[in-house]
PDB file of C-alpha atoms in Angstrom:
ATOM      1  CA  MET A 245       0.000   0.000   0.000  1.00  0.00           C
ATOM      2  CA  TYR A 246       1.368   3.367  -0.975  1.00  0.00           C
ATOM      3  CA  PHE A 247       0.597   6.746   0.536  1.00  0.00           C
ATOM      4  CA  THR A 248       0.778   9.973  -1.354  1.00  0.00           C
ATOM      5  CA  LYS A 249       2.135  12.988   0.411  1.00  0.00           C
ATOM      6  CA  LEU A 250      -0.688  15.414   1.175  1.00  0.00           C
ATOM      7  CA  THR A 251       0.006  19.014   1.934  1.00  0.00           C
ATOM      8  CA  LEU A 252      -2.594  20.644   4.234  1.00  0.00           C
ATOM      9  CA  TYR A 253      -2.941  24.409   4.400  1.00  0.00           C
ATOM     10  CA  PRO A 254      -5.559  26.607   6.000  1.00  0.00           C
ATOM     11  CA  VAL A 255      -8.349  27.367   3.534  1.00  0.00           C
ATOM     12  CA  VAL A 256      -9.531  30.987   3.305  1.00  0.00           C
ATOM     13  CA  PHE A 257     -12.729  32.137   1.553  1.00  0.00           C
ATOM     14  CA  LEU A 258     -14.980  35.221   1.454  1.00  0.00           C
ATOM     15  CA  ILE A 259     -18.368  35.461   3.147  1.00  0.00           C
ATOM     16  CA  ALA A 260     -20.306  38.785   3.084  1.00  0.00           C
ATOM     17  CA  GLY A 261     -17.202  40.695   2.025  1.00  0.00           C
ATOM     18  CA  GLN A 262     -14.927  39.497   4.857  1.00  0.00           C
ATOM     19  CA  GLU A 263     -12.159  36.877   4.898  1.00  0.00           C
ATOM     20  CA  GLN A 264     -12.967  34.063   7.251  1.00  0.00           C
ATOM     21  CA  GLU A 265     -10.801  31.023   7.982  1.00  0.00           C
ATOM     22  CA  ILE A 266     -12.505  27.612   8.016  1.00  0.00           C
ATOM     23  CA  ASP A 267     -12.724  26.084  11.437  1.00  0.00           C
ATOM     24  CA  LYS A 268      -9.374  24.354  12.188  1.00  0.00           C
ATOM     25  CA  GLU A 269     -11.009  21.614  14.251  1.00  0.00           C
ATOM     26  CA  GLN A 270     -13.174  20.483  11.353  1.00  0.00           C
ATOM     27  CA  LYS A 271     -10.222  20.444   8.890  1.00  0.00           C
ATOM     28  CA  GLY A 272      -7.706  18.775  11.251  1.00  0.00           C
ATOM     29  CA  LEU A 273      -5.404  21.779  11.730  1.00  0.00           C
ATOM     30  CA  ALA A 274      -4.109  23.168  14.987  1.00  0.00           C
ATOM     31  CA  LYS A 275      -1.884  26.172  15.214  1.00  0.00           C
ATOM     32  CA  GLU A 276       0.963  26.640  17.569  1.00  0.00           C
ATOM     33  CA  GLY A 277       3.011  29.765  17.122  1.00  0.00           C
ATOM     34  CA  GLY A 278       1.421  30.352  13.727  1.00  0.00           C
ATOM     35  CA  ARG A 279       2.564  26.965  12.215  1.00  0.00           C
ATOM     36  CA  PRO A 280       0.906  23.530  12.035  1.00  0.00           C
ATOM     37  CA  PHE A 281       1.592  21.285  15.046  1.00  0.00           C
ATOM     38  CA  PHE A 282       2.366  18.181  12.934  1.00  0.00           C
ATOM     39  CA  GLU A 283       4.916  18.006  10.165  1.00  0.00           C
ATOM     40  CA  LYS A 284       4.199  18.951   6.595  1.00  0.00           C
ATOM     41  CA  GLY A 285       2.841  16.000   4.617  1.00  0.00           C
ATOM     42  CA  SER A 286       2.210  13.832   7.688  1.00  0.00           C
ATOM     43  CA  LEU A 287      -1.199  12.191   8.131  1.00  0.00           C
ATOM     44  CA  ASP A 288      -0.640  11.333  11.807  1.00  0.00           C
ATOM     45  CA  CYS A 289      -3.209  13.381  13.695  1.00  0.00           C
ATOM     46  CA  SER A 290      -2.809  11.639  17.055  1.00  0.00           C
ATOM     47  CA  LYS A 291      -0.671  14.508  18.399  1.00  0.00           C
ATOM     48  CA  ARG A 292      -3.329  17.077  17.584  1.00  0.00           C
ATOM     49  CA  PRO A 293      -4.532  18.904  20.734  1.00  0.00           C
ATOM     50  CA  LEU A 294      -8.286  18.614  21.396  1.00  0.00           C
ATOM     51  CA  THR A 295      -9.224  22.289  21.705  1.00  0.00           C
ATOM     52  CA  MET A 296     -12.422  24.043  20.676  1.00  0.00           C
ATOM     53  CA  ALA A 297     -12.550  27.412  18.995  1.00  0.00           C
ATOM     54  CA  ILE A 298     -14.373  29.908  21.194  1.00  0.00           C
ATOM     55  CA  GLY A 299     -15.809  32.935  19.538  1.00  0.00           C
ATOM     56  CA  LYS A 300     -16.782  31.371  16.245  1.00  0.00           C
ATOM     57  CA  ASN A 301     -20.241  30.293  17.284  1.00  0.00           C
ATOM     58  CA  LYS A 302     -21.775  33.099  19.289  1.00  0.00           C
ATOM     59  CA  ARG A 303     -24.492  30.871  20.670  1.00  0.00           C
ATOM     60  CA  LEU A 304     -21.924  28.833  22.641  1.00  0.00           C
ATOM     61  CA  THR A 305     -20.942  31.786  24.781  1.00  0.00           C
ATOM     62  CA  LYS A 306     -24.535  32.668  25.706  1.00  0.00           C
ATOM     63  CA  SER A 307     -25.922  31.295  28.901  1.00  0.00           C
ATOM     64  CA  LYS A 308     -29.455  29.940  28.784  1.00  0.00           C
ATOM     65  CA  LYS A 309     -30.400  31.506  32.073  1.00  0.00           C
ATOM     66  CA  GLY A 310     -31.934  34.954  31.766  1.00  0.00           C
ATOM     67  CA  SER A 311     -31.992  34.893  27.992  1.00  0.00           C
ATOM     68  CA  ARG A 312     -35.785  35.187  27.879  1.00  0.00           C
ATOM     69  CA  LYS A 313     -37.356  38.485  28.877  1.00  0.00           C
ATOM     70  CA  LYS A 314     -39.551  38.522  31.907  1.00  0.00           C
ATOM     71  CA  ALA A 315     -43.281  38.646  31.097  1.00  0.00           C
ATOM     72  CA  VAL A 316     -44.633  42.110  31.911  1.00  0.00           C
ATOM     73  CA  ASP A 317     -48.335  42.740  32.332  1.00  0.00           C
ATOM     74  CA  PRO A 318     -49.289  44.918  29.323  1.00  0.00           C
ATOM     75  CA  PHE A 319     -52.051  46.622  31.298  1.00  0.00           C
ATOM     76  CA  LEU A 320     -49.437  48.344  33.467  1.00  0.00           C
ATOM     77  CA  LYS A 321     -48.664  50.558  30.460  1.00  0.00           C
ATOM     78  CA  LYS A 322     -52.327  51.440  29.820  1.00  0.00           C
ATOM     79  CA  GLU A 323     -54.633  54.139  31.140  1.00  0.00           C
ATOM     80  CA  TRP A 324     -58.396  54.695  31.036  1.00  0.00           C
ATOM     81  CA  TYR A 325     -60.218  57.626  29.422  1.00  0.00           C
ATOM     82  CA  LYS A 326     -63.879  58.598  29.850  1.00  0.00           C
ATOM     83  CA  LEU A 327     -66.193  58.737  26.828  1.00  0.00           C
ATOM     84  CA  ILE A 328     -68.448  61.815  26.884  1.00  0.00           C
ATOM     85  CA  ALA A 329     -71.500  61.730  24.588  1.00  0.00           C
ATOM     86  CA  PRO A 330     -73.116  64.922  23.198  1.00  0.00           C
ATOM     87  CA  SER A 331     -75.639  66.674  25.392  1.00  0.00           C
ATOM     88  CA  ILE A 332     -78.591  65.782  23.119  1.00  0.00           C
ATOM     89  CA  PHE A 333     -78.512  62.348  24.773  1.00  0.00           C
ATOM     90  CA  ALA A 334     -79.759  61.754  28.315  1.00  0.00           C
ATOM     91  CA  GLN A 335     -76.659  59.770  29.386  1.00  0.00           C
ATOM     92  CA  LYS A 336     -73.479  61.767  28.789  1.00  0.00           C
ATOM     93  CA  ASP A 337     -70.989  59.514  30.586  1.00  0.00           C
ATOM     94  CA  CYS A 338     -71.379  56.500  28.333  1.00  0.00           C
ATOM     95  CA  GLY A 339     -68.260  54.400  28.946  1.00  0.00           C
ATOM     96  CA  LYS A 340     -64.465  54.176  29.077  1.00  0.00           C
ATOM     97  CA  THR A 341     -61.722  53.324  26.618  1.00  0.00           C
ATOM     98  CA  LEU A 342     -58.159  52.058  26.985  1.00  0.00           C
ATOM     99  CA  ILE A 343     -54.960  53.494  25.499  1.00  0.00           C
ATOM    100  CA  THR A 344     -51.204  53.050  25.981  1.00  0.00           C
ATOM    101  CA  LYS A 345     -49.663  55.809  28.099  1.00  0.00           C
ATOM    102  CA  THR A 346     -47.785  58.645  26.432  1.00  0.00           C
ATOM    103  CA  GLN A 347     -44.216  57.525  25.754  1.00  0.00           C
ATOM    104  CA  GLY A 348     -41.720  59.523  23.725  1.00  0.00           C
ATOM    105  CA  THR A 349     -43.268  60.762  20.501  1.00  0.00           C
ATOM    106  CA  LYS A 350     -46.326  58.508  20.858  1.00  0.00           C
ATOM    107  CA  ILE A 351     -48.890  60.813  22.467  1.00  0.00           C
ATOM    108  CA  ALA A 352     -51.948  58.995  23.830  1.00  0.00           C
ATOM    109  CA  SER A 353     -54.465  61.734  22.951  1.00  0.00           C
ATOM    110  CA  GLU A 354     -53.434  61.691  19.284  1.00  0.00           C
ATOM    111  CA  TYR A 355     -54.100  57.959  19.059  1.00  0.00           C
ATOM    112  CA  LEU A 356     -57.521  58.387  20.709  1.00  0.00           C
ATOM    113  CA  LYS A 357     -58.788  60.908  18.156  1.00  0.00           C
ATOM    114  CA  GLY A 358     -60.782  59.221  15.433  1.00  0.00           C
ATOM    115  CA  ARG A 359     -61.899  56.214  17.478  1.00  0.00           C
ATOM    116  CA  VAL A 360     -65.480  55.194  16.658  1.00  0.00           C
ATOM    117  CA  VAL A 361     -67.721  53.825  19.426  1.00  0.00           C
ATOM    118  CA  GLU A 362     -71.020  52.038  18.766  1.00  0.00           C
ATOM    119  CA  LEU A 363     -73.657  52.391  21.480  1.00  0.00           C
ATOM    120  CA  SER A 364     -77.294  51.465  21.893  1.00  0.00           C
ATOM    121  CA  LEU A 365     -79.767  54.335  21.869  1.00  0.00           C
ATOM    122  CA  ALA A 366     -81.603  52.579  24.718  1.00  0.00           C
ATOM    123  CA  ASP A 367     -78.541  53.124  26.946  1.00  0.00           C
ATOM    124  CA  LEU A 368     -77.963  56.697  25.787  1.00  0.00           C
ATOM    125  CA  ASN A 369     -81.584  57.847  26.245  1.00  0.00           C
ATOM    126  CA  LYS A 370     -82.560  55.389  29.032  1.00  0.00           C
ATOM    127  CA  ASN A 371     -85.476  54.092  26.959  1.00  0.00           C
ATOM    128  CA  GLU A 372     -85.653  50.360  26.238  1.00  0.00           C
ATOM    129  CA  ALA A 373     -88.161  50.910  23.428  1.00  0.00           C
ATOM    130  CA  LEU A 374     -85.301  52.312  21.322  1.00  0.00           C
ATOM    131  CA  SER A 375     -83.032  49.307  21.759  1.00  0.00           C
ATOM    132  CA  TYR A 376     -83.125  48.533  18.018  1.00  0.00           C
ATOM    133  CA  ARG A 377     -81.223  51.758  17.251  1.00  0.00           C
ATOM    134  CA  LYS A 378     -77.413  51.805  17.224  1.00  0.00           C
ATOM    135  CA  ILE A 379     -75.572  55.125  17.420  1.00  0.00           C
ATOM    136  CA  LYS A 380     -71.976  55.598  16.279  1.00  0.00           C
ATOM    137  CA  LEU A 381     -69.978  58.340  17.997  1.00  0.00           C
ATOM    138  CA  CYS A 382     -66.480  59.479  17.007  1.00  0.00           C
ATOM    139  CA  VAL A 383     -63.835  60.899  19.390  1.00  0.00           C
ATOM    140  CA  GLU A 384     -63.129  64.443  18.154  1.00  0.00           C
ATOM    141  CA  ASP A 385     -61.118  65.966  21.002  1.00  0.00           C
ATOM    142  CA  VAL A 386     -59.438  64.948  24.272  1.00  0.00           C
ATOM    143  CA  GLN A 387     -59.532  67.238  27.317  1.00  0.00           C
ATOM    144  CA  GLY A 388     -57.686  65.811  30.289  1.00  0.00           C
ATOM    145  CA  TYR A 389     -59.018  62.279  30.699  1.00  0.00           C
ATOM    146  CA  ASN A 390     -62.295  63.053  28.891  1.00  0.00           C
ATOM    147  CA  CYS A 391     -62.906  62.121  25.237  1.00  0.00           C
ATOM    148  CA  LEU A 392     -65.445  64.484  23.660  1.00  0.00           C
ATOM    149  CA  MET A 393     -67.439  62.667  20.979  1.00  0.00           C
ATOM    150  CA  ASN A 394     -69.551  63.751  18.036  1.00  0.00           C
ATOM    151  CA  PHE A 395     -72.215  62.034  15.915  1.00  0.00           C
ATOM    152  CA  HIS A 396     -70.742  59.642  13.332  1.00  0.00           C
ATOM    153  CA  GLY A 397     -73.659  57.493  12.152  1.00  0.00           C
ATOM    154  CA  MET A 398     -76.790  55.536  12.985  1.00  0.00           C
ATOM    155  CA  ASP A 399     -77.898  51.986  12.209  1.00  0.00           C
ATOM    156  CA  MET A 400     -80.578  49.431  12.977  1.00  0.00           C
ATOM    157  CA  THR A 401     -79.972  46.077  14.657  1.00  0.00           C
ATOM    158  CA  ARG A 402     -80.099  42.984  12.486  1.00  0.00           C
ATOM    159  CA  ASP A 403     -82.781  41.219  14.529  1.00  0.00           C
ATOM    160  CA  LYS A 404     -85.159  44.176  14.160  1.00  0.00           C
ATOM    161  CA  LEU A 405     -84.573  44.316  10.412  1.00  0.00           C
ATOM    162  CA  CYS A 406     -85.097  40.576   9.998  1.00  0.00           C
ATOM    163  CA  SER A 407     -88.314  40.687  12.017  1.00  0.00           C
ATOM    164  CA  LEU A 408     -89.810  43.157   9.511  1.00  0.00           C
ATOM    165  CA  ILE A 409     -89.122  41.092   6.382  1.00  0.00           C
ATOM    166  CA  ARG A 410     -91.919  38.699   5.506  1.00  0.00           C
ATOM    167  CA  LYS A 411     -93.431  36.906   2.538  1.00  0.00           C
ATOM    168  CA  LYS A 412     -96.173  38.231   0.249  1.00  0.00           C
ATOM    169  CA  GLN A 413     -95.176  41.895   0.520  1.00  0.00           C
ATOM    170  CA  SER A 414     -92.846  44.296  -1.282  1.00  0.00           C
ATOM    171  CA  ILE A 415     -89.786  46.018   0.158  1.00  0.00           C
ATOM    172  CA  ILE A 416     -89.210  49.605  -0.928  1.00  0.00           C
ATOM    173  CA  GLU A 417     -85.826  51.187  -0.206  1.00  0.00           C
ATOM    174  CA  ALA A 418     -84.358  54.592  -1.034  1.00  0.00           C
ATOM    175  CA  ASN A 419     -81.268  56.615  -0.167  1.00  0.00           C
ATOM    176  CA  VAL A 420     -80.213  60.207  -0.669  1.00  0.00           C
ATOM    177  CA  ASP A 421     -77.151  62.391  -0.005  1.00  0.00           C
ATOM    178  CA  CYS A 422     -77.786  65.793   1.529  1.00  0.00           C
ATOM    179  CA  ARG A 423     -75.649  68.630   2.860  1.00  0.00           C
ATOM    180  CA  THR A 424     -76.498  70.219   6.207  1.00  0.00           C
ATOM    181  CA  THR A 425     -76.166  73.938   6.833  1.00  0.00           C
ATOM    182  CA  ASP A 426     -72.964  73.445   8.879  1.00  0.00           C
ATOM    183  CA  GLY A 427     -71.134  71.605   6.060  1.00  0.00           C
ATOM    184  CA  TYR A 428     -71.713  67.908   6.820  1.00  0.00           C
ATOM    185  CA  ILE A 429     -72.560  65.567   3.923  1.00  0.00           C
ATOM    186  CA  VAL A 430     -74.922  62.863   5.174  1.00  0.00           C
ATOM    187  CA  ARG A 431     -76.376  59.820   3.418  1.00  0.00           C
ATOM    188  CA  LEU A 432     -79.811  58.694   4.627  1.00  0.00           C
ATOM    189  CA  PHE A 433     -81.289  55.241   3.943  1.00  0.00           C
ATOM    190  CA  CYS A 434     -85.019  54.560   4.212  1.00  0.00           C
ATOM    191  CA  ILE A 435     -86.930  51.272   4.159  1.00  0.00           C
ATOM    192  CA  ALA A 436     -90.661  50.525   4.010  1.00  0.00           C
ATOM    193  CA  PHE A 437     -92.958  47.557   3.395  1.00  0.00           C
ATOM    194  CA  THR A 438     -96.293  47.346   1.626  1.00  0.00           C
ATOM    195  CA  LYS A 439     -99.350  46.267   3.581  1.00  0.00           C
ATOM    196  CA  PRO A 440    -102.760  44.921   2.523  1.00  0.00           C
ATOM    197  CA  GLN A 441    -105.649  47.340   2.258  1.00  0.00           C
ATOM    198  CA  ASP A 442    -108.561  47.273   4.646  1.00  0.00           C
ATOM    199  CA  ASN A 443    -110.981  44.370   4.028  1.00  0.00           C
ATOM    200  CA  GLN A 444    -108.633  42.844   1.455  1.00  0.00           C
ATOM    201  CA  ILE A 445    -109.270  39.225   0.536  1.00  0.00           C
ATOM    202  CA  LYS A 446    -106.189  38.701  -1.617  1.00  0.00           C
ATOM    203  CA  ALA A 447    -103.294  37.105   0.286  1.00  0.00           C
ATOM    204  CA  THR A 448    -100.508  39.125  -1.325  1.00  0.00           C
ATOM    205  CA  CYS A 449     -99.911  42.871  -1.403  1.00  0.00           C
ATOM    206  CA  TYR A 450     -97.197  43.415  -4.007  1.00  0.00           C
ATOM    207  CA  ALA A 451     -96.669  46.935  -5.351  1.00  0.00           C
ATOM    208  CA  GLN A 452     -96.156  47.542  -9.046  1.00  0.00           C
ATOM    209  CA  SER A 453     -92.846  48.993 -10.226  1.00  0.00           C
ATOM    210  CA  ALA A 454     -94.449  52.369 -11.036  1.00  0.00           C
ATOM    211  CA  GLN A 455     -95.948  52.531  -7.536  1.00  0.00           C
ATOM    212  CA  SER A 456     -92.569  51.646  -5.990  1.00  0.00           C
ATOM    213  CA  ARG A 457     -90.884  54.436  -7.983  1.00  0.00           C
ATOM    214  CA  ALA A 458     -93.514  56.943  -6.841  1.00  0.00           C
ATOM    215  CA  ILE A 459     -93.090  55.946  -3.174  1.00  0.00           C
ATOM    216  CA  ARG A 460     -89.297  56.069  -3.563  1.00  0.00           C
ATOM    217  CA  ALA A 461     -89.548  59.597  -4.975  1.00  0.00           C
ATOM    218  CA  LYS A 462     -91.608  60.637  -1.929  1.00  0.00           C
ATOM    219  CA  MET A 463     -88.964  59.161   0.388  1.00  0.00           C
ATOM    220  CA  VAL A 464     -86.138  61.003  -1.366  1.00  0.00           C
ATOM    221  CA  GLN A 465     -88.053  64.294  -1.284  1.00  0.00           C
ATOM    222  CA  ILE A 466     -88.853  64.126   2.447  1.00  0.00           C
ATOM    223  CA  MET A 467     -85.340  63.000   3.418  1.00  0.00           C
ATOM    224  CA  SER A 468     -83.726  65.746   1.295  1.00  0.00           C
ATOM    225  CA  GLU A 469     -85.867  68.417   2.941  1.00  0.00           C
ATOM    226  CA  LEU A 470     -85.119  66.985   6.372  1.00  0.00           C
ATOM    227  CA  GLY A 471     -81.338  66.977   5.847  1.00  0.00           C
ATOM    228  CA  ALA A 472     -81.006  70.370   4.173  1.00  0.00           C
ATOM    229  CA  LYS A 473     -83.227  72.480   6.407  1.00  0.00           C
ATOM    230  CA  GLY A 474     -80.896  72.608   9.437  1.00  0.00           C
ATOM    231  CA  ASP A 475     -77.525  71.662  10.899  1.00  0.00           C
ATOM    232  CA  LEU A 476     -76.405  68.160  11.879  1.00  0.00           C
ATOM    233  CA  LYS A 477     -77.477  68.617  15.492  1.00  0.00           C
ATOM    234  CA  SER A 478     -81.081  69.380  14.582  1.00  0.00           C
ATOM    235  CA  LEU A 479     -81.070  66.471  12.118  1.00  0.00           C
ATOM    236  CA  VAL A 480     -79.907  64.017  14.792  1.00  0.00           C
ATOM    237  CA  LYS A 481     -82.546  65.315  17.203  1.00  0.00           C
ATOM    238  CA  GLU A 482     -85.284  64.681  14.652  1.00  0.00           C
ATOM    239  CA  LEU A 483     -83.938  61.248  13.754  1.00  0.00           C
ATOM    240  CA  ILE A 484     -83.913  60.246  17.423  1.00  0.00           C
ATOM    241  CA  SER A 485     -87.189  61.735  18.591  1.00  0.00           C
ATOM    242  CA  ALA A 486     -89.496  62.693  15.702  1.00  0.00           C
ATOM    243  CA  PRO A 487     -91.264  59.853  13.842  1.00  0.00           C
ATOM    244  CA  ILE A 488     -89.986  60.570  10.306  1.00  0.00           C
ATOM    245  CA  GLY A 489     -91.113  57.131   9.158  1.00  0.00           C
ATOM    246  CA  GLU A 490     -94.725  57.864  10.070  1.00  0.00           C
ATOM    247  CA  GLN A 491     -94.634  61.073   8.041  1.00  0.00           C
ATOM    248  CA  ILE A 492     -93.327  59.214   4.964  1.00  0.00           C
ATOM    249  CA  ALA A 493     -95.947  56.466   5.372  1.00  0.00           C
ATOM    250  CA  ARG A 494     -98.708  59.045   5.687  1.00  0.00           C
ATOM    251  CA  GLU A 495     -97.700  60.946   2.552  1.00  0.00           C
ATOM    252  CA  ALA A 496     -97.073  57.797   0.488  1.00  0.00           C
ATOM    253  CA  SER A 497    -100.359  56.132   1.458  1.00  0.00           C
ATOM    254  CA  GLY A 498    -102.071  57.829  -1.512  1.00  0.00           C
ATOM    255  CA  VAL A 499     -99.905  55.750  -3.874  1.00  0.00           C
ATOM    256  CA  PHE A 500     -99.943  52.443  -1.992  1.00  0.00           C
ATOM    257  CA  PRO A 501    -100.479  51.664   1.706  1.00  0.00           C
ATOM    258  CA  ILE A 502     -97.127  51.045   3.453  1.00  0.00           C
ATOM    259  CA  LYS A 503     -96.084  50.108   6.987  1.00  0.00           C
ATOM    260  CA  ASP A 504     -92.951  49.802   9.120  1.00  0.00           C
ATOM    261  CA  CYS A 505     -91.242  52.780   7.516  1.00  0.00           C
ATOM    262  CA  TYR A 506     -87.909  53.645   9.165  1.00  0.00           C
ATOM    263  CA  ILE A 507     -84.773  55.641   8.527  1.00  0.00           C
ATOM    264  CA  ARG A 508     -82.718  52.463   8.424  1.00  0.00           C
ATOM    265  CA  LYS A 509     -79.221  53.936   8.350  1.00  0.00           C
ATOM    266  CA  VAL A 510     -77.367  57.250   8.475  1.00  0.00           C
ATOM    267  CA  LYS A 511     -73.776  57.742   7.299  1.00  0.00           C
ATOM    268  CA  VAL A 512     -71.628  60.840   7.737  1.00  0.00           C
ATOM    269  CA  LEU A 513     -69.706  60.920   4.448  1.00  0.00           C
ATOM    270  CA  LYS A 514     -67.793  64.168   4.858  1.00  0.00           C
ATOM    271  CA  LYS A 515     -67.062  66.478   7.774  1.00  0.00           C
ATOM    272  CA  PRO A 516     -66.004  70.128   7.780  1.00  0.00           C
ATOM    273  CA  LYS A 517     -62.679  71.234   9.207  1.00  0.00           C
ATOM    274  CA  PHE A 518     -62.434  70.525  12.942  1.00  0.00           C
ATOM    275  CA  ASP A 519     -63.642  73.415  15.086  1.00  0.00           C
ATOM    276  CA  VAL A 520     -63.450  73.262  18.886  1.00  0.00           C
ATOM    277  CA  THR A 521     -66.176  75.891  19.291  1.00  0.00           C
ATOM    278  CA  ALA A 522     -68.631  73.898  17.172  1.00  0.00           C
ATOM    279  CA  LEU A 523     -67.808  70.748  19.136  1.00  0.00           C
ATOM    280  CA  MET A 524     -68.397  72.466  22.467  1.00  0.00           C
ATOM    281  CA  GLU A 525     -71.854  73.515  21.246  1.00  0.00           C
ATOM    282  CA  TRP A 526     -72.728  69.819  21.045  1.00  0.00           C
ATOM    283  CA  HIS A 527     -71.681  69.365  24.676  1.00  0.00           C
ATOM    284  CA  ASN A 528     -72.759  72.624  26.349  1.00  0.00           C
ATOM    285  CA  ALA A 529     -75.807  74.005  24.540  1.00  0.00           C
ATOM    286  CA  ASP A 530     -78.469  71.847  26.159  1.00  0.00           C
ATOM    287  CA  GLU A 531     -77.116  71.914  29.697  1.00  0.00           C
ATOM    288  CA  ALA A 532     -79.724  72.986  32.181  1.00  0.00           C
ATOM    289  CA  GLN A 533     -79.174  76.465  33.579  1.00  0.00           C
ATOM    290  CA  ASP A 534     -80.477  77.681  36.914  1.00  0.00           C
ATOM    291  CA  VAL A 535     -82.801  80.492  35.932  1.00  0.00           C
ATOM    292  CA  GLY A 536     -84.548  80.692  39.294  1.00  0.00           C
ATOM    293  CA  GLN A 537     -88.261  80.604  40.088  1.00  0.00           C
ATOM    294  CA  ALA A 538     -90.976  82.830  38.745  1.00  0.00           C
ATOM    295  CA  VAL A 539     -91.765  85.662  41.103  1.00  0.00           C
ATOM    296  CA  ALA A 540     -95.224  87.172  41.407  1.00  0.00           C
ATOM    297  CA  PRO A 541     -95.364  90.746  40.104  1.00  0.00           C
ATOM    298  CA  VAL A 542     -95.360  93.488  42.733  1.00  0.00           C
ATOM    299  CA  VAL A 543     -98.746  95.258  42.949  1.00  0.00           C
ATOM    300  CA  GLU A 544     -98.479  98.869  43.967  1.00  0.00           C
ATOM    301  CA  GLU A 545    -100.904  99.983  46.643  1.00  0.00           C
ATOM    302  CA  THR A 546    -103.215 102.758  45.536  1.00  0.00           C
ATOM    303  CA  THR A 547    -104.058 105.287  48.224  1.00  0.00           C
ATOM    304  CA  LEU A 548    -106.490 108.159  48.173  1.00  0.00           C
ATOM    305  CA  ALA A 549    -105.030 111.466  49.157  1.00  0.00           C
ATOM    306  CA  GLY A 550    -107.042 113.362  51.724  1.00  0.00           C
ATOM    307  CA  SER A 551    -106.658 116.653  53.500  1.00  0.00           C
ATOM    308  CA  GLY A 552    -103.800 116.676  55.938  1.00  0.00           C
ATOM    309  CA  GLY A 553    -102.518 113.389  54.514  1.00  0.00           C
ATOM    310  CA  ARG A 554    -105.310 111.429  56.147  1.00  0.00           C
ATOM    311  CA  LEU A 555    -107.570 109.005  54.354  1.00  0.00           C
TER     312      LEU A 555
END
């Protein structure tokens, strides 16, 4: 058996733009004073010292203890803010919201602005009969720990809407965009259902397409007048309190009798530039002021003048 002399040298190659020497332990090289420990051309590796390169693999030097960060309760970095509804609602303090505390350039109040909260009108006005109405309020400004909110939209609950839909009747829907006097662009959606006439024998009460168009035109006309005649505040008041659906049903009854007419949905499409004064009108205008009690008018006593000042 013949052996060929083999010359072993350290191998150098480039990784990520830097020269790195291949691990000596893996290639059977050990340095001592800058030269190989065994003679050139020798294959006897028994004299090679068993040492391990420290510093090549960074994970070897790390200790496992304390490497994982301690779990910190995230709620320690949070704080609560009050949600203040506009004064047109009976319940102004309507809830609380959570936000991370101000840290560096991340200011908590800036992250709160624009949050949309959905509330039940039954909770806001303390009237369970209005539980099918959902009101959306948007955080416009933050004062201290109070979030001042403004009207953002209105909707109807799904269970109420599903309870109105039945067989053997027609659904008539309409929507219109209108601009209020204070610069808000609002989209109103209306829904109504046909009903059978008095003493009707026929089981169905479907409206013809011409009748549906006529009723839809009435809806659009009434909603346009309602949205354009005042500001957003007066519009919201009428949507909450006044029975707009009954007015539409009454005026459209000449075309075809309808029932269950509601303003199904309201969307605020566009808002004017933010104004603190206008926002404070939503929160301060309807506050009760102590004007005192009515006082009876003072009646002057009439006396008859006599001689010598006597009566």
